[in-house]
Short mmCIF file of C-alpha atoms in Angstrom, two decimals:
data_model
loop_
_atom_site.label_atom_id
_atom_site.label_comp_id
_atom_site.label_asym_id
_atom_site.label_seq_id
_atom_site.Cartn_x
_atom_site.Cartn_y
_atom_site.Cartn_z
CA UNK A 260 0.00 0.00 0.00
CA UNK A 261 1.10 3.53 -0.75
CA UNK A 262 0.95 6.44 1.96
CA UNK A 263 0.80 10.23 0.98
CA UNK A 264 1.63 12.45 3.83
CA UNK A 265 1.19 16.14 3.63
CA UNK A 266 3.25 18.26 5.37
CA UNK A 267 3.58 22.15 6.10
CA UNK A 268 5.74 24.23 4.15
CA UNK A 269 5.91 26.07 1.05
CA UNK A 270 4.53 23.35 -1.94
CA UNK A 271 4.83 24.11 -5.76
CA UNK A 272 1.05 22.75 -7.05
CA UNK A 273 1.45 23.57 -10.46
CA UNK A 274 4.74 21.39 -10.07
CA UNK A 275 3.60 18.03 -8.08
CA UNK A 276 2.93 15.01 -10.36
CA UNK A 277 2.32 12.45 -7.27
CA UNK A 278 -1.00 11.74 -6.49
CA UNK A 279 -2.80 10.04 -4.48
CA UNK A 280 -4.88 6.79 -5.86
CA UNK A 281 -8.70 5.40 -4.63
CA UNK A 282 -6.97 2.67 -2.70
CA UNK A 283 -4.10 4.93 -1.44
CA UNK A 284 -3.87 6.42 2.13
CA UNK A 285 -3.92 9.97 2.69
CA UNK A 286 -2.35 11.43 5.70
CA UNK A 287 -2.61 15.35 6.75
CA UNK A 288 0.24 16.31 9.42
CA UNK A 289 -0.69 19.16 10.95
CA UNK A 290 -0.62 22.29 8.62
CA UNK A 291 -0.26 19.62 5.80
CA UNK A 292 -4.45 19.43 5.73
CA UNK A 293 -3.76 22.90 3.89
CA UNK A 294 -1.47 21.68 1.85
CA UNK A 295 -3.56 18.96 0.85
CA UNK A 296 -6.83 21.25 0.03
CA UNK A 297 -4.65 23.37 -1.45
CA UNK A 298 -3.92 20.33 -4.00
CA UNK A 299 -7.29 19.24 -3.87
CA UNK A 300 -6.51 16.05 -2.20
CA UNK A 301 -8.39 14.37 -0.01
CA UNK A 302 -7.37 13.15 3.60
CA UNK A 303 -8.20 10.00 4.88
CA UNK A 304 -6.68 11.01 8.70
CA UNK A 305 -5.28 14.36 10.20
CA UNK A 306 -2.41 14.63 12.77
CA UNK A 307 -0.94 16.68 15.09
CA UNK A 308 -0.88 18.78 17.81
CA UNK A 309 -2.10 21.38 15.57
CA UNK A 310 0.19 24.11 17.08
CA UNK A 311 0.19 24.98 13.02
CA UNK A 312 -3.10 24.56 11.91
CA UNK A 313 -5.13 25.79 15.30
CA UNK A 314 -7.83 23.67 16.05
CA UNK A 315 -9.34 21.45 13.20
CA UNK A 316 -13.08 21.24 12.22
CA UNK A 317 -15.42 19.29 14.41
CA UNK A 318 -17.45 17.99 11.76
CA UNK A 319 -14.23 17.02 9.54
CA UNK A 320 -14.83 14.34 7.21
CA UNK A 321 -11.79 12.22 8.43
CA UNK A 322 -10.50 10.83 11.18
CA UNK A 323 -8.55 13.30 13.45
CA UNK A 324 -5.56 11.73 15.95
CA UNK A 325 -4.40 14.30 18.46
CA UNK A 326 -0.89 14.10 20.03
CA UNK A 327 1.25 16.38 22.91
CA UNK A 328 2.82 19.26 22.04
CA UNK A 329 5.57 17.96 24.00
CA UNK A 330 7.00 15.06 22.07
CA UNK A 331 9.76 13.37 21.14
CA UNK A 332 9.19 12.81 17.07
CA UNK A 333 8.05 15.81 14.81
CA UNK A 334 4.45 15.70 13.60
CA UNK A 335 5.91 14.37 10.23
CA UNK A 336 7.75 11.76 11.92
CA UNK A 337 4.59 10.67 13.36
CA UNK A 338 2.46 10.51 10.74
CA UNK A 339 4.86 8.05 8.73
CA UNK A 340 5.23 5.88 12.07
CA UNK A 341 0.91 5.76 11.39
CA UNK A 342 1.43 5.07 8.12
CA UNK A 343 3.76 2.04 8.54
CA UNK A 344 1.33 0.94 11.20
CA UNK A 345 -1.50 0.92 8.84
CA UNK A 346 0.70 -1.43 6.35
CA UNK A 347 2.17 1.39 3.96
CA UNK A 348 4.99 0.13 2.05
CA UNK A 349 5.82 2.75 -0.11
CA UNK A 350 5.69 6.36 1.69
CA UNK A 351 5.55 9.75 -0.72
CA UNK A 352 6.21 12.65 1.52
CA UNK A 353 4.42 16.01 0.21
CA UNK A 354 6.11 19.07 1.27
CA UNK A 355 8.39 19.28 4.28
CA UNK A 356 11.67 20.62 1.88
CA UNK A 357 11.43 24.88 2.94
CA UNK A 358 10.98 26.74 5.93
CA UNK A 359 12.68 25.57 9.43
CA UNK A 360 16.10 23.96 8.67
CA UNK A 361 16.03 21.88 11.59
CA UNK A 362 12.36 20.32 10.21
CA UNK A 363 14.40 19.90 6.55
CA UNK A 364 16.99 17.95 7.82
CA UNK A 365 15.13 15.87 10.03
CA UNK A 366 12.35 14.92 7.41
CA UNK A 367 15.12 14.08 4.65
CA UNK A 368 16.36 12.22 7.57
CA UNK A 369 13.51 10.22 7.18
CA UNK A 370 14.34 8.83 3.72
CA UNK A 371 16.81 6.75 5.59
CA UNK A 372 15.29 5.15 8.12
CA UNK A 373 12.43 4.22 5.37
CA UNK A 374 15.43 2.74 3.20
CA UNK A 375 16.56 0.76 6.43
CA UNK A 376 12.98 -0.53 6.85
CA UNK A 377 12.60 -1.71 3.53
CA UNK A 378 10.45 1.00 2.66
CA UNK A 379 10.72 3.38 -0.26
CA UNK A 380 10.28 6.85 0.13
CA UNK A 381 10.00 9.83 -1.71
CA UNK A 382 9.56 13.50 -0.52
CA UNK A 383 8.60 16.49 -2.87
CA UNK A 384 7.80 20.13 -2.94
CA UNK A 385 7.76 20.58 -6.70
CA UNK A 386 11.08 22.03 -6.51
CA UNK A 387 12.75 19.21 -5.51
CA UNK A 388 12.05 15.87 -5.06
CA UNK A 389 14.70 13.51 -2.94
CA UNK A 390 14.93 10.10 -2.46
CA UNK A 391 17.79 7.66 -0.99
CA UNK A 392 19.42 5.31 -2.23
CA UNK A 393 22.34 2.40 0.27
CA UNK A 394 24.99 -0.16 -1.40
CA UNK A 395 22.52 -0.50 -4.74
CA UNK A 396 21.28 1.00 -8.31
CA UNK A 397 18.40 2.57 -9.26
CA UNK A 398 17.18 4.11 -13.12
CA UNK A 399 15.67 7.95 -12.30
CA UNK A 400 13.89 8.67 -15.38
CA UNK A 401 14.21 12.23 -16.99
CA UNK A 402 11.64 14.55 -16.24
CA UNK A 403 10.35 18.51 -15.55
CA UNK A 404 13.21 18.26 -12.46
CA UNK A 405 16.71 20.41 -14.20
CA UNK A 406 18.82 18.95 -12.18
CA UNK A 407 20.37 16.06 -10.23
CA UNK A 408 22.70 15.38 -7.10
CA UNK A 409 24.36 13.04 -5.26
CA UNK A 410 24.65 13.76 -1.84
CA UNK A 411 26.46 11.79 0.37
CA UNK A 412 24.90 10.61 3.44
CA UNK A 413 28.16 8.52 5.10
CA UNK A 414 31.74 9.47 5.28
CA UNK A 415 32.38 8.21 2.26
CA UNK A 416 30.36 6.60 -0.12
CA UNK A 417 32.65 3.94 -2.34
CA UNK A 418 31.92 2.40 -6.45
CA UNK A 419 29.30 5.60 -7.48
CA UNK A 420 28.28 5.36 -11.24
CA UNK A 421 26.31 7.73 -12.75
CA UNK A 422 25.83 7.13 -16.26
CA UNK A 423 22.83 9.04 -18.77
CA UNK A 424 24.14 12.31 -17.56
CA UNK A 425 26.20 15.41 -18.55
CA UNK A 426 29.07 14.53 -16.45
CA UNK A 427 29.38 10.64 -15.50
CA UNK A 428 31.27 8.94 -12.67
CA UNK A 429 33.05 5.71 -12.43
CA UNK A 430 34.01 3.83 -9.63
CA UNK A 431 34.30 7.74 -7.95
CA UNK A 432 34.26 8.10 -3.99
CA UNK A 433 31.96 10.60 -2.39
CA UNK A 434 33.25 12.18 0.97
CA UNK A 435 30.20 13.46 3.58
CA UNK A 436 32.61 16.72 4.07
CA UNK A 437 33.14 17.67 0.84
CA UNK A 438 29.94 17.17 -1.54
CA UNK A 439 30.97 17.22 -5.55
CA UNK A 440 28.17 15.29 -7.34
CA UNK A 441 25.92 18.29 -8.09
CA UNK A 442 24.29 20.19 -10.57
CA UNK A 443 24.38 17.79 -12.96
CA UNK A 444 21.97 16.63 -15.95
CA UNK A 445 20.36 13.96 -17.33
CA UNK A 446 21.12 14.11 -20.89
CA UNK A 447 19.17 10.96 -22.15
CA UNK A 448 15.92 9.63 -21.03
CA UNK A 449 17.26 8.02 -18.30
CA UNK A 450 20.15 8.29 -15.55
CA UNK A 451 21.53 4.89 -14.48
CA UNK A 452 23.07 5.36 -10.70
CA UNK A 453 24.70 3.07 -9.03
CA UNK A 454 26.68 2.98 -5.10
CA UNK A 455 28.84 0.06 -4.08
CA UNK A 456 29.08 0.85 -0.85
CA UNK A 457 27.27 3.74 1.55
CA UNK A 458 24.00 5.63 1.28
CA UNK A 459 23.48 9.01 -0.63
CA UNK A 460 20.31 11.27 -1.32
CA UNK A 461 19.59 11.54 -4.65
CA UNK A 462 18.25 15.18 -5.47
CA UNK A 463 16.44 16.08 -8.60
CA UNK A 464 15.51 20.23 -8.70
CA UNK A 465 14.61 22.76 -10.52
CA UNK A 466 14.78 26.26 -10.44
CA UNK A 467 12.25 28.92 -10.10
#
C-alpha cells in the first residue's frame, strides 16, 4: 500500500505530479491538511498537535488523531510511524523541503530510516524531489526536475556510477565533508546510478 503524507511548508502545485490513488492512504500532518486542500486532495486522517493549523473542524470528514505538544518525534515523523502501522509500504512525503532547517533535515532524515525498513520513500515540494538510495542502483527517469545530485549521506560513499548524464562517474568516492556530485543533468531519457558501498540522497531540482 502507498501512503501520501502532507506536510507544512511552502509546496509548488502547479509542479507536483504524485497523487494520491482510490486505494491509497492519505495522511494530513498538521498544517499539511492545507497543503492537501490546497492540491485538492483528499485526507483519509489528520495529525498533530495542531500548534500549526489551530484547532481542526469538528465535523471534519476524516479521522482526526491528536498528540502532545511535548513530544519526542516531529508531527511528520509521526504521521509516517501511522502510516507504517496501517501497512504502507511505499511512503511519498508532500512538502516538508522549505521553511525551518532543523524540520528539513530531520524529514530528509527520514528517507533513511524508510530505506533501512525496507520501505521506499519519496519527498517532494515541486522544486525538488529527494529520495535515498544504500549499497545499490536505481534508473531515475528524466523529467520537468533540471537537475540532479548526489549527496552523500556517510563518510564516504565507495563504487558511485552515474551514467545518462552530462558529467558521468566511475568507480568515484563521495566524501560526507566535501559534496561534488551536483548540478548535474540527465542528458538521455534516463540516468543509471549506481553505489557500491554507503548511502546518498539523490536530489532532482529545478529552479524557479
Amino acid at each position: 500500500m502507498r501512503a501520501f503524507i502532507y506536510t507544512g511548508g511552502t509546496v509548488r502545485a502547479d509542479f507536483i505530479t504524485e497523487h494520491p490513488k482510490a486505494e491509497d492512504l492519505c495522511i494530513a500532518a498538521d498544517a499539511g491538511l492545507r497543503t492537501a486542500e490546497r492540491l485538492g486532495e483528499r485526507v483519509d486522517i489528520l495529525l498533530g498537535d495542531f500548534d500549526s493549523l489551530g484547532e481542526p473542524p469538528h465535523d471534519a470528514p476524516y479521522e482526526i488523531l491528536r498528540v502532545p505538544a511535548e513530544k519526542d518525534l516531529t508531527d511528520t515523523q509521526l504521521a509516517v510511524e501511522l502510516a507504517l502501522d496501517r501497512g504502507a509500504e511505499d511512503v511519498i512525503i508532500i512538502g516538508g523541503l522549505t521553511g525551518r532547517l532543523d524540520h528539513t533535515l530531520s524529514t530528509l532524515a527520514i528517507l533513511e530510516d524508510l530505506h533501512a525498513r525496507g520501505v521506499y520513500g519519496t519527498i517532494t515540494d515541486g522544486q525538488s524531489r529527494a529520495r535515498f538510495l544504500r549499497s545499490s542502483s536505481i534508473l531515475v527517469a528524466r523529467s520537468a526536475y533540471r537537475y540532479i545530485a548526489l549527496v552523500a549521506a556517510d563518510e564516504t560513499v565507495k563504487g558511485v556510477d552515474i551514467d545518462g548524464c552530462k558529467y558521468p562517474l566511475k568507480g568515484a568516492t563521495l566524501h560526507r565533508r566535501r559534496q561534488f556530485a551536483v548540478s548535474n543533468e540527465i542528458t538521455g531519457n534516463v540516468a543509471f546510478i549506481s553505489v557500491k558501498k554507503g548511502g546518498v540522497y539523490i536530489i532532482e531540482s529545478r529552479d524557479l
